[in-house]
Coordinates of C-alpha atoms in Angstrom, one line a residue:
Chain A
M140 CA 16.0 28.6 98.9
S141 CA 18.2 26.3 96.8
K142 CA 19.4 23.0 98.2
S143 CA 23.0 24.0 98.1
S144 CA 22.7 27.3 100.0
I145 CA 23.7 27.2 103.7
T146 CA 22.5 29.1 106.7
R147 CA 24.9 31.0 108.9
R148 CA 24.6 28.4 111.6
S149 CA 25.2 25.5 109.3
F150 CA 28.2 27.2 107.7
A151 CA 29.9 27.7 111.1
K152 CA 29.3 24.0 111.8
T153 CA 30.7 22.9 108.5
A154 CA 33.8 25.3 109.0
A155 CA 34.4 23.9 112.4
A156 CA 34.3 20.4 111.1
A157 CA 36.8 21.3 108.5
A158 CA 39.1 22.8 110.9
T159 CA 39.0 19.6 113.1
V160 CA 39.8 17.5 110.2
A161 CA 42.7 19.7 109.2
L162 CA 44.1 19.4 112.8
I163 CA 44.1 15.6 112.9
S164 CA 46.0 13.1 110.8
P165 CA 44.6 11.5 107.7
A166 CA 44.4 8.3 109.6
E167 CA 42.5 9.7 112.3
A168 CA 40.0 11.3 109.9
L169 CA 39.5 8.0 108.4
I170 CA 38.3 6.3 111.6
Q171 CA 36.2 9.0 113.3
S172 CA 32.5 8.4 112.9
D173 CA 31.8 12.0 113.4
P174 CA 34.7 14.4 112.6
T175 CA 33.0 17.2 114.4
K176 CA 33.4 15.5 117.7
P177 CA 36.8 14.6 119.3
G178 CA 36.9 11.0 119.2
P179 CA 39.1 8.7 121.3
A180 CA 42.8 9.0 120.5
L181 CA 43.8 6.8 117.6
S182 CA 46.1 4.3 119.0
Q183 CA 49.9 5.0 118.5
K184 CA 50.2 1.6 116.9
A185 CA 47.5 2.4 114.4
Q186 CA 49.0 5.8 113.6
A187 CA 52.5 4.3 113.2
A188 CA 51.3 1.5 111.0
F189 CA 49.5 3.8 108.8
A190 CA 52.3 6.4 108.7
K191 CA 54.8 3.8 107.5
L192 CA 52.9 3.1 104.3
S193 CA 53.7 4.5 101.0
Q194 CA 51.0 6.9 99.5
P195 CA 49.7 4.1 97.1
S196 CA 49.5 1.8 100.0
R197 CA 47.7 4.3 102.2
D198 CA 45.2 4.9 99.3
E199 CA 44.6 1.2 99.1
V200 CA 44.1 0.7 102.8
A201 CA 41.8 3.9 102.9
A202 CA 39.7 2.7 100.0
K203 CA 39.2 -0.8 101.8
I204 CA 38.5 0.9 105.1
N205 CA 36.0 3.3 103.4
E206 CA 34.2 0.3 101.8
I207 CA 34.0 -1.5 105.3
F208 CA 32.7 1.7 106.8
R209 CA 30.2 2.2 103.9
K210 CA 28.7 -1.2 104.4
Y211 CA 29.1 -1.8 108.1
G212 CA 29.9 1.6 109.7
S213 CA 26.8 1.9 111.6
R214 CA 27.7 -1.1 113.6
L215 CA 31.3 0.0 114.6
N216 CA 32.5 2.2 117.4
D217 CA 35.6 4.3 117.2
E218 CA 37.7 1.8 118.9
Q219 CA 36.7 -0.9 116.4
R220 CA 37.4 1.6 113.6
S221 CA 40.9 2.3 115.0
D222 CA 41.4 -1.4 115.4
I223 CA 40.5 -2.0 111.7
L224 CA 42.7 0.7 110.5
R225 CA 45.8 -0.7 112.5
I226 CA 45.3 -4.3 111.4
M227 CA 44.7 -3.4 107.8
A228 CA 47.8 -1.0 107.8
E229 CA 49.9 -3.6 109.5
G230 CA 48.9 -6.2 107.1
Q231 CA 49.6 -4.2 103.9
P232 CA 53.4 -4.8 103.6
G233 CA 52.9 -8.5 103.7
L234 CA 50.2 -8.4 101.1
E235 CA 52.6 -6.3 99.0
K236 CA 55.4 -8.8 99.4
M237 CA 53.2 -11.6 98.3
R238 CA 52.1 -9.7 95.2
A239 CA 55.7 -9.1 94.4
F240 CA 56.5 -12.8 94.4
A241 CA 57.6 -13.9 90.9
L242 CA 55.1 -15.9 89.1
E243 CA 54.9 -17.2 85.5
N244 CA 51.7 -16.8 83.4
G245 CA 51.4 -20.7 83.5
D246 CA 51.7 -21.1 87.4
Q247 CA 48.2 -22.3 88.0
P248 CA 46.4 -21.9 91.3
A249 CA 46.2 -24.8 93.6
T250 CA 42.4 -24.9 93.7
I251 CA 40.3 -28.0 93.3
F252 CA 37.4 -28.5 90.9
H253 CA 35.7 -31.9 90.5
P254 CA 33.4 -31.8 87.4
V255 CA 31.6 -34.9 88.5
L256 CA 29.8 -35.0 91.8
E257 CA 29.9 -38.1 93.9
P258 CA 26.6 -39.5 95.0
K259 CA 26.7 -38.2 98.8
A260 CA 27.8 -34.8 97.7
A261 CA 25.0 -34.6 95.1
A262 CA 22.4 -35.7 97.7
R263 CA 23.6 -32.8 100.0
G264 CA 23.2 -30.5 97.1
K265 CA 19.4 -31.6 96.8
G266 CA 18.9 -30.6 100.4
E267 CA 19.5 -33.7 102.3
K268 CA 21.6 -31.7 104.8
Chain B
M99 CA 35.1 -46.1 140.1
L100 CA 38.5 -46.8 138.3
S101 CA 41.6 -45.2 139.6
E102 CA 43.3 -42.2 138.1
D103 CA 46.3 -44.5 137.2
T104 CA 43.9 -46.4 134.9
L105 CA 42.3 -43.3 133.4
F106 CA 45.7 -42.0 132.4
L107 CA 46.6 -45.2 130.5
T108 CA 47.1 -45.1 126.9
I109 CA 44.5 -46.5 124.4
N110 CA 46.6 -49.4 123.8
E111 CA 46.9 -50.3 127.4
L112 CA 43.2 -49.8 128.0
S113 CA 42.2 -51.8 124.9
E114 CA 44.3 -54.7 126.0
R115 CA 42.6 -54.7 129.4
I116 CA 39.2 -54.4 127.8
R117 CA 39.8 -57.2 125.3
K118 CA 40.9 -59.4 128.1
R119 CA 37.8 -58.4 130.0
Q120 CA 39.9 -57.0 133.0
I121 CA 38.1 -53.6 132.6
S122 CA 34.5 -53.1 131.8
P123 CA 33.6 -50.5 129.0
V124 CA 30.7 -49.4 131.2
E125 CA 32.8 -48.9 134.4
L126 CA 35.4 -47.1 132.3
T127 CA 32.8 -44.9 130.7
E128 CA 31.2 -44.2 134.1
S129 CA 34.6 -43.3 135.6
Y130 CA 35.5 -40.9 132.8
L131 CA 32.0 -39.4 133.0
E132 CA 32.3 -38.7 136.7
R133 CA 35.7 -37.2 136.2
S134 CA 34.4 -35.1 133.3
R135 CA 31.6 -33.9 135.5
K136 CA 33.9 -33.1 138.4
I137 CA 37.0 -31.6 136.7
G138 CA 35.5 -30.6 133.2
P139 CA 33.7 -27.4 134.3
R140 CA 36.8 -26.3 136.2
L141 CA 38.8 -26.4 133.0
N142 CA 36.0 -25.3 130.7
A143 CA 36.9 -28.5 128.9
Y144 CA 33.5 -29.5 127.5
A145 CA 30.8 -27.8 125.5
T146 CA 28.4 -30.7 126.2
L147 CA 28.5 -34.1 127.8
T148 CA 26.6 -36.9 126.1
P149 CA 26.1 -39.4 129.0
E150 CA 23.0 -41.1 127.8
L151 CA 24.6 -41.8 124.5
A152 CA 27.9 -42.8 126.1
L153 CA 26.3 -45.3 128.5
E154 CA 24.3 -46.8 125.7
Q155 CA 27.3 -47.2 123.6
A156 CA 29.3 -48.6 126.5
R157 CA 26.6 -51.3 127.2
I158 CA 26.5 -52.3 123.6
A159 CA 30.4 -52.6 123.6
E160 CA 30.4 -54.6 126.7
K161 CA 27.8 -56.9 125.4
E162 CA 29.6 -57.5 122.1
I163 CA 33.0 -58.1 123.6
G164 CA 31.4 -60.5 126.2
E165 CA 30.1 -62.4 123.2
G166 CA 33.5 -62.5 121.5
R167 CA 32.6 -59.9 118.9
Y168 CA 35.8 -57.7 119.4
R169 CA 35.8 -54.9 116.9
G170 CA 39.4 -53.7 117.5
P171 CA 41.6 -51.5 119.6
L172 CA 39.0 -48.5 119.9
H173 CA 36.2 -50.9 121.0
G174 CA 34.9 -49.6 124.4
I175 CA 37.3 -46.6 124.4
P176 CA 35.7 -43.4 125.5
Y177 CA 36.6 -40.1 123.6
A178 CA 35.4 -36.6 123.1
A179 CA 34.8 -34.9 119.8
K180 CA 35.5 -31.2 119.2
D181 CA 32.2 -29.3 119.1
L182 CA 32.4 -28.6 115.4
L183 CA 31.6 -32.2 114.6
A184 CA 28.0 -33.0 114.1
V185 CA 26.4 -35.5 116.5
K186 CA 22.8 -36.4 115.8
G187 CA 20.4 -34.8 118.2
Y188 CA 23.0 -33.1 120.3
P189 CA 24.0 -29.3 120.2
T190 CA 26.9 -28.6 117.9
G191 CA 27.6 -25.0 118.7
W192 CA 30.9 -24.5 117.0
G193 CA 32.1 -22.8 120.2
A194 CA 30.1 -19.7 119.2
R195 CA 27.1 -18.0 120.9
P196 CA 25.3 -17.4 117.5
Y197 CA 25.2 -21.2 117.0
A198 CA 24.7 -22.2 120.5
D199 CA 21.3 -24.0 119.8
Q200 CA 22.3 -25.6 116.5
K201 CA 21.6 -29.2 116.0
F202 CA 22.1 -31.6 113.0
N203 CA 20.2 -34.7 112.2
Y204 CA 23.2 -36.8 111.2
D205 CA 26.6 -37.7 112.6
A206 CA 29.9 -36.2 111.2
T207 CA 31.9 -38.9 109.2
V208 CA 34.5 -39.0 111.9
V209 CA 31.9 -39.6 114.6
R210 CA 30.4 -42.3 112.5
K211 CA 33.7 -44.1 111.9
L212 CA 34.5 -43.9 115.6
T213 CA 31.1 -45.4 116.4
E214 CA 31.7 -48.3 113.9
A215 CA 34.9 -48.9 115.6
G216 CA 33.3 -49.2 118.8
A217 CA 34.5 -46.0 120.5
I218 CA 32.2 -44.3 123.0
L219 CA 31.5 -40.6 122.8
L220 CA 31.6 -38.9 126.1
G221 CA 30.9 -35.4 125.0
K222 CA 31.6 -32.4 122.7
A223 CA 34.9 -30.8 123.6
A224 CA 34.9 -27.0 124.0
M225 CA 36.6 -24.9 121.3
I226 CA 37.5 -21.4 120.1
E227 CA 34.6 -19.8 118.5
L228 CA 34.3 -20.9 114.8
A229 CA 37.7 -22.3 115.3
G230 CA 39.2 -18.8 115.2
G231 CA 37.7 -18.1 111.7
M232 CA 37.0 -14.5 112.4
G233 CA 40.3 -14.0 114.3
Y234 CA 40.7 -13.8 118.0
R235 CA 42.9 -12.1 120.6
Y236 CA 42.0 -13.9 123.9
A237 CA 41.6 -17.4 125.3
S238 CA 38.1 -16.3 126.3
A239 CA 37.0 -16.4 122.6
S240 CA 34.7 -19.3 123.3
A241 CA 31.1 -19.7 124.4
S242 CA 32.4 -22.2 127.1
G243 CA 35.0 -19.8 128.4
P244 CA 38.7 -20.0 128.1
A245 CA 40.0 -23.7 128.3
K246 CA 42.4 -24.1 131.2
N247 CA 45.6 -25.9 131.2
P248 CA 45.6 -29.1 133.4
W249 CA 49.2 -28.3 134.4
N250 CA 48.4 -24.8 135.5
D251 CA 44.9 -23.5 135.4
G252 CA 46.3 -19.9 135.1
C253 CA 47.4 -20.8 131.7
W254 CA 45.7 -21.5 128.4
T255 CA 45.6 -24.9 126.4
C256 CA 46.0 -23.1 123.0
G257 CA 43.3 -23.1 120.3
S258 CA 41.2 -23.8 118.5
S259 CA 41.0 -27.4 119.8
S260 CA 41.5 -26.0 123.3
G261 CA 38.8 -28.1 124.9
S262 CA 40.1 -31.3 123.2
A263 CA 43.5 -30.8 124.7
A264 CA 42.0 -29.9 128.3
V265 CA 39.8 -33.3 128.0
A266 CA 42.8 -35.4 126.9
G267 CA 45.4 -33.7 129.2
A268 CA 43.3 -34.1 132.4
A269 CA 42.3 -37.7 131.5
L270 CA 38.6 -36.8 131.2
A271 CA 38.6 -39.2 128.2
A272 CA 41.1 -41.5 126.6
F273 CA 41.6 -39.3 123.6
A274 CA 39.8 -36.4 121.9
I275 CA 39.3 -35.4 118.3
G276 CA 40.7 -32.0 117.2
T277 CA 40.9 -30.0 114.0
E278 CA 43.7 -27.9 112.5
T279 CA 43.6 -25.2 110.0
W280 CA 46.8 -23.6 111.3
G281 CA 48.1 -24.9 114.5
S282 CA 45.1 -26.0 116.3
I283 CA 46.2 -29.6 116.9
L284 CA 50.0 -29.1 117.3
C285 CA 49.7 -26.1 119.6
P286 CA 47.2 -27.5 122.2
S287 CA 49.2 -30.8 122.1
A288 CA 52.5 -28.9 122.9
F289 CA 51.1 -26.7 125.5
V290 CA 49.4 -29.7 127.4
G291 CA 52.2 -32.2 127.1
L292 CA 50.1 -34.5 124.6
S293 CA 50.6 -36.2 121.4
G294 CA 48.6 -34.7 118.6
L295 CA 48.6 -35.8 114.9
R296 CA 47.6 -33.5 112.0
P297 CA 47.0 -35.8 109.1
T298 CA 47.7 -35.1 105.4
F299 CA 45.0 -32.9 104.0
G300 CA 42.2 -35.0 102.6
R301 CA 42.9 -38.2 104.5
V302 CA 40.1 -37.7 107.1
G303 CA 36.8 -36.9 105.8
R304 CA 35.0 -33.7 106.9
D305 CA 31.4 -34.2 106.1
G306 CA 29.6 -32.9 109.0
A307 CA 32.4 -30.9 110.3
M308 CA 32.2 -27.0 110.4
A309 CA 34.0 -25.5 107.5
L310 CA 36.4 -22.7 108.2
A311 CA 38.8 -23.0 105.2
Y312 CA 37.8 -25.6 102.7
S313 CA 41.1 -26.1 101.5
M314 CA 43.1 -26.2 104.7
D315 CA 40.9 -27.8 107.4
K316 CA 42.1 -31.1 108.7
I317 CA 40.7 -33.4 111.5
G318 CA 43.1 -35.5 113.8
P319 CA 43.6 -37.1 117.2
I320 CA 44.9 -35.5 120.4
A321 CA 46.1 -38.4 122.6
R322 CA 48.6 -39.5 125.1
S323 CA 51.2 -41.1 122.7
A324 CA 52.1 -41.5 119.1
E325 CA 51.0 -44.9 119.2
D326 CA 47.5 -43.8 120.2
C327 CA 47.3 -41.3 117.4
D328 CA 48.2 -44.1 115.0
L329 CA 45.4 -46.3 116.2
V330 CA 42.9 -43.4 116.0
L331 CA 44.0 -42.3 112.5
K332 CA 43.7 -45.9 111.3
A333 CA 40.0 -45.8 112.4
I334 CA 39.1 -42.3 111.1
S335 CA 40.9 -42.1 107.7
G336 CA 39.5 -43.0 104.4
H337 CA 37.7 -41.5 101.5
D338 CA 34.5 -39.5 102.3
S339 CA 32.2 -38.8 99.4
G340 CA 30.7 -35.9 101.3
D341 CA 33.9 -34.1 101.3
A342 CA 35.2 -32.5 98.1
G343 CA 38.7 -32.4 99.4
S344 CA 38.8 -36.1 100.4
L345 CA 41.5 -38.2 98.8
P346 CA 40.6 -41.4 96.8
E347 CA 40.3 -44.4 99.2
P348 CA 43.7 -46.0 98.4
L349 CA 45.4 -42.7 99.3
A350 CA 43.1 -41.6 102.1
K351 CA 43.2 -44.9 104.1
Y352 CA 46.0 -44.9 106.6
Q353 CA 47.4 -48.3 107.1
G354 CA 49.4 -47.5 110.2
A355 CA 53.1 -47.1 111.2
P356 CA 55.0 -50.4 111.5
A357 CA 58.5 -50.5 112.8
P358 CA 60.7 -48.8 110.2
H359 CA 62.5 -51.1 107.8
S360 CA 65.1 -48.6 106.8
T361 CA 66.8 -45.5 108.3
I362 CA 64.7 -42.4 108.4
R363 CA 66.4 -39.1 107.5
V364 CA 65.5 -36.4 109.9
G365 CA 66.2 -32.7 108.8
W366 CA 66.4 -30.3 111.8
I367 CA 65.0 -27.1 110.6
V368 CA 67.6 -24.3 110.9
N369 CA 65.4 -21.3 110.0
Q370 CA 62.1 -21.9 112.0
W371 CA 62.0 -20.0 115.2
R372 CA 63.6 -16.6 115.5
E373 CA 63.8 -16.8 119.2
I374 CA 63.1 -19.5 121.6
S375 CA 62.7 -19.5 125.3
P376 CA 65.6 -20.8 127.5
G377 CA 63.5 -23.5 129.0
V378 CA 62.1 -24.8 125.7
N379 CA 65.6 -24.5 124.2
S380 CA 67.0 -26.8 126.9
A381 CA 64.3 -29.4 126.5
I382 CA 64.7 -29.3 122.7
T383 CA 68.5 -29.5 123.0
V384 CA 68.1 -32.9 125.0
A385 CA 65.5 -34.1 122.5
Q386 CA 67.8 -33.5 119.6
E387 CA 70.4 -35.6 121.4
V388 CA 67.9 -38.4 121.9
L389 CA 67.2 -38.3 118.2
R390 CA 70.9 -38.3 117.3
R391 CA 71.4 -41.5 119.5
T392 CA 68.6 -43.4 117.7
P393 CA 70.0 -46.0 115.4
A394 CA 67.0 -45.9 113.0
L395 CA 67.5 -42.2 112.4
T396 CA 70.1 -40.1 110.6
M397 CA 70.2 -36.4 111.6
T398 CA 70.9 -33.6 109.2
T399 CA 69.8 -30.0 108.9
A400 CA 67.2 -28.5 106.7
T401 CA 66.4 -25.0 105.5
L402 CA 62.9 -23.9 104.6
P403 CA 62.5 -22.0 101.5
E404 CA 62.0 -18.3 101.9
G405 CA 58.9 -16.7 100.6
P406 CA 55.6 -15.1 101.5
W407 CA 54.0 -18.4 102.6
E408 CA 52.4 -17.3 105.8
T409 CA 50.7 -14.3 104.2
A410 CA 49.4 -16.4 101.3
A411 CA 48.2 -19.1 103.7
G412 CA 46.5 -16.3 105.9
I413 CA 44.8 -14.9 102.8
I414 CA 43.3 -18.3 101.8
I415 CA 42.0 -18.9 105.4
S416 CA 40.5 -15.4 105.5
V417 CA 38.8 -15.5 102.2
E418 CA 37.5 -19.1 102.7
G419 CA 36.3 -18.2 106.1
A420 CA 34.6 -15.0 104.9
A421 CA 32.8 -17.0 102.4
A422 CA 31.8 -19.8 104.9
F423 CA 30.5 -17.3 107.3
R424 CA 29.2 -14.6 105.0
E425 CA 25.6 -14.7 106.5
L426 CA 27.1 -14.3 109.9
I427 CA 29.3 -11.4 108.9
Q428 CA 26.8 -9.5 106.8
S429 CA 23.9 -10.0 109.2
G430 CA 25.9 -8.4 111.9
R431 CA 25.6 -11.4 114.2
V432 CA 29.3 -11.5 114.4
A433 CA 28.8 -8.9 117.2
Q434 CA 27.6 -11.9 119.3
L435 CA 31.1 -13.5 119.3
N436 CA 33.0 -13.1 122.5
D437 CA 36.3 -11.8 121.1
P438 CA 36.8 -8.2 120.0
L439 CA 38.8 -9.3 117.1
G440 CA 36.2 -11.8 116.1
K441 CA 33.6 -9.1 116.0
I442 CA 35.4 -7.2 113.2
G443 CA 37.6 -9.8 111.5
G444 CA 35.0 -10.8 109.0
Y445 CA 34.6 -7.3 107.7
M446 CA 38.2 -7.0 106.9
N447 CA 38.4 -10.4 105.3
E448 CA 35.6 -9.5 102.9
E449 CA 37.9 -6.9 101.5
I450 CA 40.6 -9.2 100.2
S451 CA 40.5 -9.0 96.5
A452 CA 39.9 -12.0 94.2
A453 CA 43.1 -11.5 92.5
D454 CA 45.1 -11.6 95.8
F455 CA 43.2 -14.9 96.6
I456 CA 44.0 -16.5 93.3
T457 CA 47.8 -15.2 93.6
A458 CA 48.0 -16.9 97.0
Q459 CA 46.7 -20.1 95.4
R460 CA 49.3 -19.8 92.6
I461 CA 51.9 -19.2 95.2
R462 CA 50.7 -22.5 97.0
G463 CA 51.5 -24.5 93.9
I464 CA 55.0 -23.1 93.7
L465 CA 55.6 -23.9 97.3
Q466 CA 54.4 -27.5 96.9
K467 CA 57.2 -28.0 94.4
K468 CA 59.7 -26.4 96.7
M469 CA 58.7 -28.6 99.5
D470 CA 58.8 -31.8 97.4
E471 CA 62.3 -30.9 96.5
L472 CA 63.2 -30.4 100.2
F473 CA 61.7 -33.8 100.9
S474 CA 63.9 -35.5 98.4
H475 CA 66.8 -34.8 100.7
V476 CA 65.1 -35.7 104.1
D477 CA 62.1 -37.8 105.1
V478 CA 60.9 -35.9 108.1
L479 CA 61.5 -32.4 109.3
A480 CA 61.8 -31.6 112.9
T481 CA 61.7 -28.5 115.2
A482 CA 60.2 -27.3 118.4
S483 CA 56.4 -27.4 118.3
L484 CA 56.4 -23.8 119.7
P485 CA 59.3 -21.5 121.0
V486 CA 57.4 -20.8 124.2
V487 CA 55.3 -22.6 126.9
A488 CA 51.6 -22.1 127.5
S489 CA 50.6 -18.5 127.6
K490 CA 48.7 -17.0 130.5
L491 CA 44.9 -17.3 130.5
D492 CA 44.3 -13.6 130.1
A493 CA 47.3 -12.8 127.9
N494 CA 46.7 -10.7 124.6
L495 CA 47.6 -13.4 122.1
D496 CA 48.7 -10.6 119.6
D497 CA 51.5 -10.0 122.0
A498 CA 52.0 -13.6 123.5
L499 CA 51.9 -15.6 120.4
S500 CA 52.8 -13.2 117.6
F501 CA 56.0 -14.8 116.3
P502 CA 56.5 -15.9 112.7
D503 CA 55.9 -19.6 112.2
P504 CA 57.1 -20.6 108.7
I505 CA 56.6 -24.3 109.1
G506 CA 53.1 -23.7 110.5
G507 CA 52.2 -21.8 107.5
I508 CA 53.9 -24.1 105.0
G509 CA 52.7 -27.3 106.6
N510 CA 49.1 -26.2 106.6
F511 CA 49.3 -24.5 103.3
C512 CA 50.6 -27.6 101.6
G513 CA 48.5 -30.1 103.6
L514 CA 51.5 -31.8 105.2
P515 CA 51.2 -34.4 108.0
A516 CA 52.7 -33.4 111.4
I517 CA 52.8 -34.6 114.8
S518 CA 53.7 -32.9 118.1
V519 CA 55.0 -34.9 121.1
P520 CA 56.0 -33.8 124.5
C521 CA 59.7 -33.4 125.0
G522 CA 60.2 -32.1 128.5
F523 CA 59.2 -29.3 130.8
A524 CA 60.2 -25.6 130.7
E525 CA 59.3 -22.3 132.2
G526 CA 56.9 -22.7 135.1
G527 CA 57.0 -26.4 134.9
L528 CA 54.9 -26.3 131.7
P529 CA 55.4 -28.9 128.9
A530 CA 57.4 -28.2 125.8
G531 CA 56.7 -30.0 122.5
L532 CA 58.7 -31.3 119.5
Q533 CA 57.2 -31.5 116.1
F534 CA 57.8 -33.8 113.1
I535 CA 56.6 -32.9 109.6
G536 CA 56.5 -35.2 106.6
R537 CA 55.6 -35.0 102.9
P538 CA 52.0 -35.5 101.9
L539 CA 50.8 -39.1 102.7
D540 CA 54.0 -39.8 104.8
D541 CA 51.9 -39.7 108.0
A542 CA 53.3 -43.1 108.9
K543 CA 56.9 -41.7 108.9
V544 CA 56.1 -38.9 111.2
V545 CA 54.4 -41.3 113.5
Q546 CA 57.4 -43.7 113.3
V547 CA 59.8 -41.1 114.3
A548 CA 57.6 -40.0 117.1
Q549 CA 57.2 -43.5 118.3
L550 CA 61.0 -44.0 118.3
F551 CA 61.3 -40.9 120.4
Q552 CA 58.8 -42.0 122.9
Q553 CA 60.3 -45.5 123.1
Q554 CA 63.4 -43.7 124.5
T555 CA 61.7 -41.0 126.6
N556 CA 58.8 -40.9 129.2
W557 CA 57.6 -37.4 128.8
H558 CA 54.3 -38.7 127.4
R559 CA 53.8 -40.7 130.6
R560 CA 54.0 -37.6 132.8
R561 CA 50.7 -36.3 134.0
P562 CA 49.5 -33.2 135.8
N563 CA 48.7 -33.3 139.5
L564 CA 45.2 -32.1 139.2
A565 CA 44.7 -32.3 143.0
E566 CA 47.4 -29.8 143.6
A567 CA 46.6 -27.5 140.8
P568 CA 45.1 -24.2 142.2
G569 CA 41.3 -24.3 141.8
I570 CA 41.3 -28.0 140.6
S571 CA 40.6 -30.9 142.9

């Protein structure tokens, strides 16, 4: 039997899962740890925040959420997943406004770099701390 | 034991009595310790008391003063340090359960400077876990429990220096040290009717202080008066070679706020709070009138520049915090934090792109120039510290404190000095605060304006009746 073939039972399970996903919103599909099981209802706030976004914004939020779930998904319950979706969706418009702020190429970042270490800082670097 | 009247005196008043040997530093320390043991646990004010160290320092102070070796106005004055400041040999838990047993073998620069000034460390003030670095939604986001407001123990003191405000507000010490990355000195000061000074970024050294946002963390005093804040800042300011953000000594050292020689221009911000509670509005309206009547001040209006400042400031805090606590986040130990948002905030902050972080830093440079231009027209900006009074202890802060705060974002983004002073009482008999903000290194100007205000008002003299507060006696 090849690895790609499926049994009748597993086909039914896969089809059921596909049907479940089709019945829920893309946002809900994103947060459910197991789409074959009905998860807790996605909060209205989370659904509303995600629904307000443009498609490119949804894609960006979805990509970030997928990355979080890839790295840390085993630690998160459905409520936390829903919370993450809401917070990231709510934060996306502000992020886009910030990106739209007009900057010239020569507008330098206000970061600090000191090429020469002071004695105390150097000592800390050698493990004094 | 000394009376409550004595324990509520300002630093200046206490130090005068200590210098004249009318008050013994040992008796003062014992009195504050007894009060801290009795009232502290009811307010969740402290993470740790340091009675052995305090009494040792008090005996030394008493001996030195007795021998005529008076160090200055903080000599023999008891205080509390926020629990993110290292104190050799004592737990420094950063308000967070994952760090509950953490100890350092050295003192933070601020603690060392206060020791050199002769101040007496009574204990480590409770705080919001990791100074709120992973986000938090409830006042209970602290290993010590929610810090209760001395004016009403059903209300919060505000974070993250929540314990520092409880300590100072209940006169469990003469003053407390807090820190602010965004709001954590000004908000607790406003909610508890105290005077709190956020110094210019880089003026107070942070070696030995927990880092949340390397480019935005500041350390400052929470005390009973602007004059007290002035005294403490003089002692703790100065260059710190262990802090990459520290200013050179001539800039870092704060020389104090003498009586102003010329008129100070105060610009009342017209686009700060979208809504303000009726009670706070009434208090602020009266405060504005006091400022208008002050001969040394000229009042005008000021409009903050519009822009994505709050988002940009938030991105910098989030990214720097995610880097500072990377091990905690990636190990999954964030799950040990108390707050539901704190358990997941780090995961989201890790996803902010480097390009967005640098964009925020570039916007910061633009804003610095815009604020410099604004400060060519006024010396000091003024507005209500907050548009509401203290929130309920169990409130969801996403709802209770979720209003835009442009000057909070701008002031912390640009490292501007600011002070909050009490200006009356509002809903529920809770304190309202008034804030003054200055250009970088104009700490003295914000203190001068606050002192002028306090010379004409006595809100900073009011104190909570702890015997009558429910659950506190």
